[in-house]
Amino acid sequence: MYNFVVGTILRRPEAGAALSLILVVLFFVLFGGVDIANMLGAASWVNFAANLGIVAIPVGLLMIAGELDISIGAMIPAGSMTISILSGHYELPILVGMAGALGLGVIVGLINGLLTVRTSVPSLIITLATLVAMQGIVLSASVLLTGKASVPLAAPEWTKAIFGQLIGGSYQIIILWWLAFVVVAWAVVHHSRFGNWLFAMGGDKESARNPGIPTTKMAIWLFILSAVSASFVGMCGAILFNSAQVSGGMNYIFNAIVSVVVGGVLLTGGFGSIIGIFFGTLTFAVVNQGIYFTDIDRNWSSLIIGVMLLLAVLMNNSFRNLAMTYSPRKPAVKAAVTNPSKA
Amino acid sequence: MTEPVLELRDVNKSFGPIDVLHDINLTVKAGEVLCLLGDNGAGKSTLIKTLAGVHKPTSGQMFMDGKAVTFDKPKDAADRGIATVHQFGGTFPLMTIGRSFFVGVEPTRKIGPFKVFDRKTANETAVKAVQEFGITRIDDGDRLIGGLSGGERQSLAIARAVHFGARVLILDEPTAALGVKQASHVLRIVLEAKKRGIAVIFITHQVTHAMAVGDHFAVLIRGAVAANFMRGEKSREEITDLMAGGEALADLDTAMEGYMETHEGHPPQPASRATVA
């Protein structure tokens, strides 16, 4: 029975991510002299995780579907600049600014999606192009329209309460948005037909299309979701901090990909889980922000992230092989006859 | 009963200037195994892709139950009960048996206003379907496809096609990548499908496997049906000869004999040694 439980847990896609989180916290406690209660209660890493997590989920979904979106790096400042220019600089109603920010996400997502399904160019290259292009558009539009690269925004109280509030003085309300997003995404991906289509699509697009799964439509919607999520994060930032800058956001590209990969999503698609992405994001945030609570010099954090990424991917690989060959009834016999195909 | 489930009349297929299929005439009846034999490049894959709705014939017609049909996309063929199982069977190695069995037609149950993927039903149905075909080793629908052996994957894919009401089952080299024992499992499943009244089109270049299950044989050479015969009408050697392009092999034989006669019974030297001498 013991073997059964361990096997069932280890063959889940999130096993590696959960283990990484435990290892990182342990490492900080053992070698960093960190006060664990103090660190886990701090808002800084939770805020960081929430902002990153909202982008990481759609990036992870795209990766499961076999695509990649790095234009999120430009969509975060694009979202915050759009709302600040519309509602701050031109003093239009805040709803117009919000619609503008999210609408821009829809447009860019649509462009990414249409280009990806209509051409055979890899989505990495397409979104790289839109990333760079959007950076240019945001910067020139900002300078052209406002003459500045930083625009103030005074959002009304009710929008602040929903999108830019600090709960208990330090916890950003976006944490709740993130948790809600995780729950919805988990329900859809793991407990609906759509979720099954997503995995099928990432596993083998041709075989998914034959039984009638609308793979092109799904890809376009996923790109829209990811661009809108990114501009949502930017929009919330602008509402919270009362201003927007054209720079920033580029870190999110790698941070999101690291979170997703640590979370057990296969870079080539077809495998992964929302809980895994959730743990991957938490792990990344703990390393990135938790290091301030340790005696370890801040400069080492990138090294830790690099090592952690490598370890997590190696762990995920072996767990995936375990999952392939694992049969809870008679594991010894199965392990001998099966040949774990390379993933 | 005598009316063929699927019939091709004078089907031609060309890609631009290249003719791939010439005047193909074939029929397959319910409960019959048609073995499609041919060397690489003989047009086997183009033919099955045409049957499965991937390609449209350039000219000629296909009939199902005597009625003319045209397939614009693979789904049209699938809706009429034509199912193709490819060499590696399950194409989603990282999905569970239950999930991949129902890709595109997932069972759901209602929880409040939400339609939820019914994992339990999916797993139970998938396991039951494959066990009915005699593969009792598959007993847990949560296992990943990638963990199954090649024969098990093929069996699962065939069981899936039959479960979803396939009337014509196209098996594309199902035994090519398998060992002897695994292949015999798959062949037994082919016979089981035949017993259930399914028309099976079995593509292979292994004559032994074809002779074990086939009722009706067609040999493709350079896109044309070179021979079309029933079980017992031709010997294994004749079939092998046909597949290798008969005449070509015979030509090679006479060339060799002629050479040996004029060279005191020695076979020709390999090119490299001949130049040294």
Coordinates of C-alpha atoms in Angstrom, one line a residue:
Chain A
M1 CA 0.0 0.0 0.0
Y2 CA 2.9 2.3 0.9
N3 CA 4.4 1.7 -2.5
F4 CA 1.1 2.4 -4.2
V5 CA 0.7 5.9 -2.5
V6 CA 4.3 6.9 -3.2
G7 CA 4.0 5.8 -6.8
T8 CA 0.8 7.6 -7.4
I9 CA 2.2 10.8 -6.0
L10 CA 5.5 10.6 -7.8
R11 CA 4.0 10.0 -11.2
R12 CA 2.0 13.1 -11.1
P13 CA 3.4 16.0 -13.2
E14 CA 3.6 18.3 -10.2
A15 CA 5.7 16.0 -8.2
G16 CA 9.0 17.6 -9.2
A17 CA 7.8 21.1 -8.6
A18 CA 6.5 20.4 -5.1
L19 CA 9.7 18.7 -4.3
S20 CA 11.7 21.7 -5.6
L21 CA 9.8 24.0 -3.4
I22 CA 10.5 21.9 -0.3
L23 CA 14.1 21.6 -1.2
V24 CA 14.5 25.3 -1.8
V25 CA 12.9 26.2 1.5
L26 CA 15.0 23.6 3.3
F27 CA 18.1 24.9 1.7
F28 CA 17.3 28.5 2.9
V29 CA 16.5 27.2 6.4
L30 CA 19.7 25.1 6.7
F31 CA 22.2 27.3 4.9
G32 CA 20.7 30.7 5.0
G33 CA 19.8 30.8 8.7
V34 CA 16.3 32.0 7.6
D35 CA 13.5 32.4 10.1
I36 CA 10.9 30.3 8.3
A37 CA 7.8 31.8 9.9
N38 CA 9.1 35.3 9.1
M39 CA 9.9 34.5 5.5
L40 CA 6.7 32.6 4.7
G41 CA 4.6 35.3 6.2
A42 CA 6.3 38.1 4.1
A43 CA 4.3 39.7 1.4
S44 CA 7.1 40.4 -1.0
W45 CA 7.5 36.9 -2.5
V46 CA 3.7 36.3 -2.5
N47 CA 3.2 39.6 -4.4
F48 CA 6.0 38.6 -6.8
A49 CA 4.5 35.1 -7.3
A50 CA 1.0 36.5 -8.0
N51 CA 2.1 38.9 -10.7
L52 CA 4.3 36.2 -12.2
G53 CA 1.8 33.5 -11.8
I54 CA -1.0 35.2 -13.8
V55 CA 1.4 35.3 -16.8
A56 CA 2.9 31.8 -16.1
I57 CA -0.5 30.0 -16.3
P58 CA -1.3 30.9 -19.9
V59 CA 2.4 30.5 -20.9
G60 CA 2.2 27.0 -19.4
L61 CA -1.1 26.3 -21.2
L62 CA 0.5 27.3 -24.5
M63 CA 3.5 25.2 -23.8
I64 CA 1.3 22.2 -23.0
A65 CA -0.4 22.8 -26.4
G66 CA 3.0 22.9 -28.0
E67 CA 3.4 26.6 -28.5
L68 CA 5.3 29.4 -26.8
D69 CA 4.5 33.1 -26.2
I70 CA 7.3 35.5 -25.2
S71 CA 5.5 38.6 -26.4
I72 CA 4.2 38.8 -22.8
G73 CA 7.4 40.7 -22.0
A74 CA 6.1 43.6 -24.0
M75 CA 2.5 43.2 -23.2
I76 CA 2.9 43.9 -19.5
P77 CA 4.3 47.5 -20.0
A78 CA 1.9 47.8 -23.0
G79 CA -1.1 47.1 -20.7
S80 CA 0.0 49.6 -18.0
M81 CA 1.0 52.3 -20.5
T82 CA -2.4 52.0 -22.4
I83 CA -4.5 52.5 -19.3
S84 CA -2.2 55.3 -18.1
I85 CA -2.2 57.1 -21.4
L86 CA -6.0 56.8 -21.9
S87 CA -7.2 57.4 -18.4
G88 CA -4.2 59.3 -17.0
H89 CA -2.9 61.5 -19.8
Y90 CA -6.2 62.0 -21.7
E91 CA -8.3 61.7 -18.6
L92 CA -10.9 59.4 -20.2
P93 CA -13.1 57.3 -17.9
I94 CA -11.1 54.5 -16.3
L95 CA -13.3 51.9 -18.0
V96 CA -12.1 53.1 -21.4
G97 CA -8.6 52.8 -20.2
M98 CA -9.2 49.3 -18.9
A99 CA -11.0 48.3 -22.1
G100 CA -8.0 49.7 -24.1
A101 CA -5.4 47.8 -22.1
L102 CA -7.3 44.5 -22.3
G103 CA -8.4 45.1 -25.9
L104 CA -4.8 45.7 -26.9
G105 CA -4.1 42.2 -25.4
V106 CA -6.8 40.7 -27.5
I107 CA -5.4 42.3 -30.7
V108 CA -1.8 41.2 -30.1
G109 CA -2.9 37.7 -29.0
L110 CA -5.0 37.5 -32.2
I111 CA -2.0 38.5 -34.3
N112 CA 0.2 36.0 -32.6
G113 CA -2.4 33.3 -32.9
L114 CA -3.3 33.9 -36.5
L115 CA 0.3 34.1 -37.6
T116 CA 1.1 30.9 -35.8
V117 CA -1.7 28.8 -37.3
R118 CA -1.5 30.3 -40.8
T119 CA 2.3 30.0 -41.2
S120 CA 4.7 27.2 -40.4
V121 CA 6.9 29.7 -38.5
P122 CA 7.5 28.5 -34.9
S123 CA 5.6 30.6 -32.4
L124 CA 8.8 31.4 -30.5
I125 CA 9.9 33.4 -33.6
I126 CA 6.5 35.0 -34.2
T127 CA 6.1 36.1 -30.6
L128 CA 9.7 37.3 -30.6
A129 CA 8.8 39.6 -33.5
T130 CA 5.7 40.9 -31.8
L131 CA 7.7 41.3 -28.6
V132 CA 10.2 43.6 -30.2
A133 CA 7.5 45.3 -32.3
M134 CA 5.3 46.0 -29.3
Q135 CA 8.2 47.5 -27.4
G136 CA 8.8 49.9 -30.3
I137 CA 5.1 50.8 -30.5
V138 CA 4.8 51.4 -26.7
L139 CA 7.8 53.5 -26.5
S140 CA 7.1 55.7 -29.6
A141 CA 3.4 56.0 -28.8
S142 CA 4.2 57.1 -25.3
V143 CA 6.8 59.7 -26.4
L144 CA 4.6 60.8 -29.3
L145 CA 1.4 61.2 -27.3
T146 CA 2.7 62.3 -23.9
G147 CA 6.3 63.3 -24.5
K148 CA 7.4 61.2 -21.6
A149 CA 8.4 57.6 -21.0
S150 CA 6.5 57.5 -17.7
V151 CA 2.8 58.5 -17.3
P152 CA 0.9 59.0 -14.0
L153 CA -2.5 57.6 -13.5
A154 CA -5.0 58.4 -10.7
A155 CA -7.5 55.5 -10.6
P156 CA -10.8 55.9 -8.9
E157 CA -11.3 54.3 -5.5
W158 CA -13.5 51.4 -6.8
T159 CA -10.9 50.3 -9.4
K160 CA -8.2 50.5 -6.8
A161 CA -10.3 48.3 -4.5
I162 CA -10.7 45.6 -7.1
F163 CA -7.4 45.7 -9.0
G164 CA -4.9 47.7 -7.0
Q165 CA -5.5 47.4 -3.3
L166 CA -3.0 46.4 -0.6
I167 CA -4.7 44.0 1.7
G168 CA -3.3 44.3 5.3
G169 CA -1.0 47.1 4.1
S170 CA 1.3 44.9 2.0
Y171 CA -0.5 42.0 0.2
Q172 CA -1.5 43.1 -3.3
I173 CA -5.1 42.1 -4.3
I174 CA -3.7 40.6 -7.4
I175 CA -2.9 37.6 -5.2
L176 CA -6.6 36.8 -5.1
W177 CA -6.9 37.2 -8.8
W178 CA -4.0 34.8 -9.2
L179 CA -5.6 32.2 -6.9
A180 CA -8.9 32.4 -8.7
F181 CA -7.1 32.0 -12.0
V182 CA -5.3 28.9 -10.7
V183 CA -8.6 27.4 -9.5
V184 CA -10.4 28.1 -12.8
A185 CA -7.5 26.9 -14.9
W186 CA -7.2 23.8 -12.9
A187 CA -10.9 23.0 -13.3
V188 CA -10.8 23.6 -17.0
V189 CA -7.5 21.9 -17.8
H190 CA -7.9 18.8 -15.7
H191 CA -11.7 18.3 -15.5
S192 CA -13.2 19.4 -18.8
R193 CA -13.2 18.2 -22.3
F194 CA -11.2 21.3 -23.4
G195 CA -8.4 20.2 -21.1
N196 CA -8.2 16.8 -22.8
W197 CA -8.1 18.5 -26.2
L198 CA -5.2 20.7 -24.9
F199 CA -3.1 17.7 -24.0
A200 CA -4.0 15.9 -27.2
M201 CA -3.1 19.0 -29.2
G202 CA 0.3 19.2 -27.6
G203 CA 0.9 15.5 -27.9
D204 CA 0.2 15.2 -31.6
K205 CA -1.5 18.0 -33.5
E206 CA -2.4 15.9 -36.5
S207 CA -4.0 13.1 -34.5
A208 CA -5.9 15.7 -32.4
R209 CA -7.3 17.4 -35.5
N210 CA -8.5 14.2 -37.2
P211 CA -11.2 13.4 -34.6
G212 CA -12.4 17.0 -34.9
I213 CA -10.6 18.9 -32.2
P214 CA -10.6 22.6 -33.3
T215 CA -6.8 23.0 -32.8
T216 CA -6.4 26.2 -34.7
K217 CA -9.2 27.9 -32.9
M218 CA -7.8 26.7 -29.6
A219 CA -4.3 28.0 -30.4
I220 CA -5.7 31.4 -31.2
W221 CA -7.7 31.6 -28.0
L222 CA -4.7 30.5 -26.0
F223 CA -2.5 33.3 -27.5
I224 CA -5.3 35.8 -26.8
L225 CA -5.5 34.5 -23.2
S226 CA -1.8 34.9 -22.7
A227 CA -1.6 38.5 -24.1
V228 CA -4.6 39.6 -22.2
S229 CA -3.3 38.1 -19.0
A230 CA 0.0 40.0 -19.5
S231 CA -1.8 43.3 -20.1
F232 CA -4.0 42.6 -17.1
V233 CA -0.9 42.3 -14.9
G234 CA 0.4 45.6 -16.4
M235 CA -3.0 47.2 -15.9
C236 CA -3.2 46.2 -12.2
G237 CA 0.4 47.5 -11.7
A238 CA -0.5 50.9 -13.1
I239 CA -3.6 51.1 -10.9
L240 CA -1.7 50.1 -7.8
F241 CA 1.4 52.3 -8.3
N242 CA -0.5 55.3 -9.9
S243 CA 1.9 55.4 -12.8
A244 CA 3.3 53.4 -15.7
Q245 CA 6.7 53.0 -17.3
V246 CA 7.6 51.9 -20.8
S247 CA 10.4 49.7 -19.5
G248 CA 10.2 46.5 -17.5
G249 CA 8.4 43.3 -18.2
M250 CA 11.3 41.6 -20.0
N251 CA 12.2 39.7 -16.9
Y252 CA 8.8 38.1 -17.0
I253 CA 9.6 36.1 -20.1
F254 CA 12.3 34.0 -18.5
N255 CA 10.7 34.0 -15.1
A256 CA 7.5 32.6 -16.5
I257 CA 9.3 30.0 -18.6
V258 CA 11.4 28.9 -15.7
S259 CA 8.3 28.7 -13.4
V260 CA 6.4 26.6 -16.0
V261 CA 9.3 24.3 -16.7
V262 CA 10.1 23.8 -13.0
G263 CA 6.4 23.1 -12.7
G264 CA 6.8 20.0 -14.8
V265 CA 5.4 21.2 -18.1
L266 CA 7.2 19.5 -21.0
L267 CA 8.8 22.1 -23.3
T268 CA 7.7 20.1 -26.4
G269 CA 4.1 19.9 -25.2
G270 CA 1.6 17.3 -24.2
F271 CA 2.4 17.1 -20.5
G272 CA 2.0 19.3 -17.5
S273 CA -0.4 20.4 -14.8
I274 CA -1.8 23.6 -13.4
I275 CA -0.8 22.6 -9.8
G276 CA 2.7 22.1 -11.1
I277 CA 2.8 25.6 -12.6
F278 CA 1.5 26.9 -9.3
F279 CA 4.3 25.2 -7.3
G280 CA 6.8 26.2 -10.0
T281 CA 5.8 29.9 -9.6
L282 CA 6.0 29.7 -5.8
T283 CA 9.4 28.0 -5.9
F284 CA 10.7 30.7 -8.3
A285 CA 9.3 33.5 -6.1
V286 CA 10.8 32.0 -2.9
V287 CA 14.2 31.8 -4.5
N288 CA 14.0 35.3 -6.0
Q289 CA 12.5 37.1 -3.1
G290 CA 13.2 34.8 -0.1
I291 CA 16.9 35.2 -0.5
Y292 CA 16.6 38.7 1.1
F293 CA 15.6 36.8 4.3
T294 CA 18.7 34.7 4.3
D295 CA 22.3 35.4 5.1
I296 CA 23.2 34.5 1.6
D297 CA 24.3 37.4 -0.6
R298 CA 21.6 38.5 -3.1
N299 CA 23.9 38.1 -6.0
W300 CA 23.8 34.3 -5.6
S301 CA 20.1 34.1 -6.4
S302 CA 20.6 33.7 -10.1
L303 CA 23.0 30.8 -9.5
I304 CA 20.5 29.1 -7.3
I305 CA 17.7 29.6 -9.9
G306 CA 19.9 28.1 -12.5
V307 CA 20.9 25.1 -10.5
M308 CA 17.3 24.7 -9.3
L309 CA 16.0 24.8 -12.9
L310 CA 18.4 22.1 -13.9
L311 CA 17.6 19.9 -10.9
A312 CA 13.9 20.4 -11.4
V313 CA 14.0 19.4 -15.1
L314 CA 16.1 16.4 -14.3
M315 CA 13.7 15.4 -11.6
N316 CA 10.7 16.0 -13.9
N317 CA 12.4 13.8 -16.5
S318 CA 12.9 10.9 -14.2
F319 CA 9.4 11.3 -12.7
R320 CA 7.9 11.3 -16.2
N321 CA 9.8 8.0 -17.0
L322 CA 8.5 6.7 -13.7
A323 CA 5.0 7.6 -14.7
M324 CA 5.4 6.0 -18.1
T325 CA 6.5 2.6 -16.7
Y326 CA 4.5 2.7 -13.5
S327 CA 1.7 0.3 -12.9
P328 CA 0.4 0.1 -9.3
R329 CA -0.6 -3.5 -9.5
K330 CA 2.5 -5.4 -10.5
P331 CA 5.3 -2.8 -10.9
A332 CA 8.2 -5.3 -11.1
V333 CA 6.8 -7.2 -14.1
K334 CA 5.8 -4.1 -16.0
A335 CA 9.1 -2.4 -15.6
A336 CA 10.8 -5.3 -17.3
V337 CA 8.6 -5.5 -20.4
T338 CA 7.9 -1.8 -21.1
N339 CA 10.3 0.4 -22.9
P340 CA 10.0 4.0 -21.7
S341 CA 10.0 6.0 -25.0
K342 CA 12.1 9.1 -24.9
A343 CA 10.0 12.1 -23.9
Chain B
M1 CA -24.0 -9.4 -47.2
T2 CA -22.4 -9.8 -50.6
E3 CA -22.3 -6.1 -51.3
P4 CA -18.9 -4.7 -50.5
V5 CA -18.6 -2.2 -47.6
L6 CA -16.0 -0.2 -49.5
E7 CA -15.3 -0.2 -53.2
L8 CA -12.9 1.8 -55.3
R9 CA -13.5 2.2 -59.0
D10 CA -10.7 3.5 -61.3
V11 CA -9.3 5.7 -58.6
N12 CA -6.4 7.9 -59.8
K13 CA -4.3 10.2 -57.7
S14 CA -1.7 12.6 -58.9
F15 CA 0.3 15.3 -57.1
G16 CA 0.9 17.9 -59.7
P17 CA 2.6 16.1 -62.6
I18 CA 3.4 13.0 -60.6
D19 CA 0.9 10.1 -60.9
V20 CA 0.9 8.1 -57.7
L21 CA -2.1 5.9 -58.1
H22 CA -3.3 4.4 -61.4
D23 CA -6.8 3.1 -61.9
I24 CA -7.1 1.4 -58.6
N25 CA -10.1 -1.1 -58.4
L26 CA -10.5 -2.7 -55.0
T27 CA -13.4 -4.0 -52.9
V28 CA -13.5 -5.1 -49.3
K29 CA -16.5 -6.9 -47.8
A30 CA -17.7 -7.0 -44.2
G31 CA -15.8 -9.6 -42.1
E32 CA -13.1 -9.8 -44.7
V33 CA -9.4 -9.0 -44.4
L34 CA -7.9 -7.4 -47.4
C35 CA -4.1 -7.4 -47.3
L36 CA -2.5 -4.6 -49.2
L37 CA 1.0 -5.6 -50.1
G38 CA 3.7 -3.6 -51.7
D39 CA 7.2 -2.4 -51.5
N40 CA 8.2 1.1 -50.1
G41 CA 7.0 3.8 -52.5
A42 CA 4.4 1.5 -54.2
G43 CA 1.7 4.0 -53.2
K44 CA 0.3 2.2 -50.2
S45 CA 0.3 5.2 -47.9
T46 CA -1.3 7.4 -50.6
L47 CA -4.0 4.8 -51.1
I48 CA -4.8 4.6 -47.4
K49 CA -4.7 8.4 -47.1
T50 CA -7.2 8.6 -49.9
L51 CA -9.4 6.0 -48.2
A52 CA -9.2 8.0 -44.9
G53 CA -10.1 11.3 -46.5
V54 CA -6.7 12.9 -46.2
H55 CA -6.4 13.1 -50.0
K56 CA -9.1 13.4 -52.6
P57 CA -8.9 11.2 -55.7
T58 CA -8.0 13.1 -58.8
S59 CA -10.4 10.9 -60.7
G60 CA -12.5 7.8 -60.1
Q61 CA -15.0 7.1 -57.3
M62 CA -15.3 5.5 -54.0
F63 CA -18.5 3.6 -52.9
M64 CA -19.7 2.6 -49.5
D65 CA -22.5 0.0 -49.4
G66 CA -22.9 0.7 -53.0
K67 CA -23.4 4.4 -52.7
A68 CA -20.9 6.9 -54.1
V69 CA -19.1 8.9 -51.3
T70 CA -16.6 11.7 -51.3
F71 CA -14.5 12.7 -48.3
D72 CA -13.5 16.3 -48.0
K73 CA -11.6 15.8 -44.7
P74 CA -10.5 13.0 -42.5
K75 CA -13.5 13.6 -40.3
D76 CA -15.9 12.7 -43.1
A77 CA -14.3 9.3 -43.5
A78 CA -14.3 8.8 -39.8
D79 CA -18.0 9.7 -39.5
R80 CA -18.8 7.0 -42.0
G81 CA -16.9 4.4 -40.0
I82 CA -13.5 4.4 -41.7
A83 CA -10.8 4.2 -39.0
T84 CA -7.1 4.3 -39.5
V85 CA -4.6 2.9 -37.0
H86 CA -1.0 3.9 -37.6
Q87 CA 2.1 2.0 -37.1
F88 CA 2.7 3.2 -33.5
G89 CA -0.9 3.0 -32.4
G90 CA -1.5 5.5 -29.7
T91 CA 0.0 8.8 -30.7
F92 CA -0.2 10.5 -27.3
P93 CA 2.5 8.7 -25.3
L94 CA 2.0 11.1 -22.3
M95 CA -1.7 10.8 -22.0
T96 CA -3.5 8.2 -19.9
I97 CA -5.2 5.2 -21.5
G98 CA -8.7 6.6 -20.5
R99 CA -8.0 10.1 -21.7
S100 CA -6.5 9.2 -25.1
F101 CA -9.2 6.6 -25.7
F102 CA -11.7 9.3 -25.7
V103 CA -9.8 12.2 -27.4
G104 CA -12.4 14.4 -29.1
V105 CA -15.4 12.4 -27.7
E106 CA -14.8 12.7 -24.0
P107 CA -17.6 11.4 -21.7
T108 CA -18.8 14.1 -19.3
R109 CA -21.0 14.2 -16.2
K110 CA -22.8 17.2 -14.7
I111 CA -21.7 18.8 -11.5
G112 CA -24.1 21.7 -11.0
P113 CA -23.9 23.8 -14.1
F114 CA -20.6 22.4 -15.2
K115 CA -19.8 19.5 -17.5
V116 CA -17.0 17.6 -16.0
F117 CA -14.7 15.1 -17.8
D118 CA -15.8 11.7 -16.4
R119 CA -12.5 10.0 -15.8
K120 CA -14.0 7.0 -14.1
T121 CA -16.3 6.1 -17.0
A122 CA -13.5 6.9 -19.5
N123 CA -11.1 4.6 -17.8
E124 CA -13.5 1.8 -17.2
T125 CA -14.8 1.9 -20.8
A126 CA -11.3 1.9 -22.3
V127 CA -10.1 -0.9 -20.1
K128 CA -13.2 -3.0 -20.8
A129 CA -13.0 -2.4 -24.6
V130 CA -9.4 -3.6 -24.8
Q131 CA -9.9 -6.5 -22.5
E132 CA -12.7 -7.7 -24.7
F133 CA -10.1 -8.1 -27.4
G134 CA -8.1 -10.4 -25.1
I135 CA -5.5 -8.0 -23.8
T136 CA -6.1 -8.6 -20.1
R137 CA -2.8 -7.1 -19.0
I138 CA -4.2 -3.6 -19.5
D139 CA -6.2 -3.1 -16.3
D140 CA -5.6 0.4 -15.2
G141 CA -7.0 3.3 -17.3
D142 CA -4.7 5.8 -15.5
R143 CA -1.5 4.3 -17.0
L144 CA 0.2 6.4 -19.6
I145 CA 0.2 5.2 -23.2
G146 CA 4.0 5.5 -23.4
G147 CA 4.3 2.8 -20.8
L148 CA 2.5 0.2 -23.0
S149 CA 4.4 -2.2 -25.3
G150 CA 4.1 -1.7 -29.0
G151 CA 1.6 -4.6 -29.3
E152 CA -0.5 -3.3 -26.5
R153 CA -0.7 0.1 -28.1
Q154 CA -1.8 -1.3 -31.4
S155 CA -4.4 -3.5 -29.7
L156 CA -5.6 -0.5 -27.7
A157 CA -5.9 1.6 -30.9
I158 CA -7.8 -1.2 -32.7
A159 CA -10.1 -1.7 -29.8
R160 CA -10.7 2.0 -29.7
A161 CA -11.6 2.1 -33.4
V162 CA -14.0 -0.9 -33.0
H163 CA -15.5 0.7 -29.9
F164 CA -16.4 3.8 -31.8
G165 CA -18.2 1.8 -34.5
A166 CA -15.6 1.4 -37.2
R167 CA -16.9 -0.5 -40.2
V168 CA -13.7 -0.3 -42.2
L169 CA -10.5 -0.7 -40.2
I170 CA -7.3 0.4 -42.0
L171 CA -4.2 -0.9 -40.3
D172 CA -1.0 0.7 -41.5
E173 CA 1.9 -1.7 -41.0
P174 CA 0.7 -2.6 -37.5
T175 CA 3.3 -5.4 -37.1
A176 CA 6.3 -3.7 -38.7
A177 CA 7.9 -2.5 -35.5
L178 CA 7.0 -5.5 -33.4
G179 CA 8.7 -8.7 -32.3
V180 CA 7.3 -12.1 -33.2
K181 CA 5.2 -12.5 -30.1
Q182 CA 3.8 -9.0 -30.1
A183 CA 3.0 -9.3 -33.8
S184 CA 1.0 -12.5 -33.2
H185 CA -1.0 -10.7 -30.5
V186 CA -1.9 -8.0 -33.0
L187 CA -2.7 -10.6 -35.7
R188 CA -5.1 -12.3 -33.3
I189 CA -6.8 -9.0 -32.7
V190 CA -7.1 -8.5 -36.5
L191 CA -8.9 -11.8 -36.6
E192 CA -11.1 -10.8 -33.7
A193 CA -12.1 -7.6 -35.5
K194 CA -12.9 -9.7 -38.6
K195 CA -15.1 -12.0 -36.6
R196 CA -17.1 -9.0 -35.5
G197 CA -18.0 -8.3 -39.1
I198 CA -15.5 -5.4 -39.7
A199 CA -13.9 -5.0 -43.0
V200 CA -10.2 -4.9 -42.4
I201 CA -7.6 -3.4 -44.8
F202 CA -4.2 -4.7 -43.6
I203 CA -1.2 -2.9 -45.0
T204 CA 2.1 -4.7 -44.7
H205 CA 5.2 -5.9 -46.5
Q206 CA 5.5 -9.0 -44.3
V207 CA 4.1 -11.8 -46.4
T208 CA 3.9 -14.2 -43.5
H209 CA 1.7 -11.8 -41.5
A210 CA -0.5 -11.2 -44.5
M211 CA -0.9 -14.9 -45.2
A212 CA -1.8 -15.6 -41.6
V213 CA -4.9 -13.4 -41.6
G214 CA -5.7 -12.4 -45.1
D215 CA -8.8 -13.5 -47.1
H216 CA -8.1 -11.4 -50.1
F217 CA -4.8 -9.9 -51.3
A218 CA -3.8 -7.0 -53.5
V219 CA -0.3 -6.2 -54.6
L220 CA 0.6 -2.7 -55.4
I221 CA 3.5 -1.9 -57.7
R222 CA 4.3 1.7 -58.8
G223 CA 0.8 2.8 -57.9
A224 CA -1.2 0.2 -59.8
V225 CA -2.8 -3.0 -58.6
A226 CA -0.4 -5.7 -60.0
A227 CA -2.3 -8.6 -58.7
N228 CA -5.6 -9.2 -57.0
F229 CA -6.3 -12.7 -55.7
M230 CA -8.1 -14.7 -53.0
R231 CA -6.6 -16.8 -50.2
G232 CA -5.0 -19.9 -51.5
E233 CA -4.6 -18.8 -55.1
K234 CA -1.0 -18.0 -54.9
S235 CA 2.0 -19.3 -52.9
R236 CA 4.2 -17.3 -50.6
E237 CA 7.0 -17.3 -53.1
E238 CA 4.8 -16.0 -55.8
I239 CA 3.6 -13.2 -53.6
T240 CA 7.1 -12.3 -52.5
D241 CA 8.2 -12.3 -56.1
L242 CA 5.3 -10.0 -57.0
M243 CA 6.1 -7.6 -54.3
A244 CA 9.7 -7.3 -55.3
G245 CA 8.6 -6.4 -58.7
G246 CA 8.7 -10.0 -60.1
E247 CA 10.2 -9.2 -63.5
A248 CA 13.0 -7.2 -62.0
L249 CA 14.1 -10.2 -59.9
A250 CA 13.8 -12.5 -62.8
D251 CA 15.9 -10.2 -65.0
L252 CA 18.6 -10.1 -62.3
D253 CA 18.6 -13.9 -62.2
T254 CA 19.1 -14.3 -66.0
A255 CA 21.8 -11.6 -65.9
M256 CA 23.7 -13.5 -63.2
E257 CA 23.3 -16.9 -65.0
G258 CA 24.5 -15.4 -68.3
Y259 CA 27.6 -13.9 -66.6
M260 CA 28.5 -17.1 -64.8
E261 CA 28.3 -19.1 -68.1
T262 CA 30.8 -16.9 -69.8
H263 CA 33.1 -16.6 -66.7
E264 CA 33.6 -20.2 -65.9
G265 CA 31.0 -20.3 -63.2
H266 CA 32.3 -17.3 -61.2
P267 CA 29.9 -14.8 -60.0
P268 CA 30.7 -11.1 -60.9
Q269 CA 33.4 -9.5 -58.7
P270 CA 32.5 -6.7 -56.5
A271 CA 33.2 -3.4 -58.2
S272 CA 36.2 -2.4 -55.9
R273 CA 38.1 -5.6 -56.4
A274 CA 37.4 -5.6 -60.1
T275 CA 39.2 -2.3 -60.5
V276 CA 42.2 -3.5 -58.6
A277 CA 42.5 -6.6 -60.8

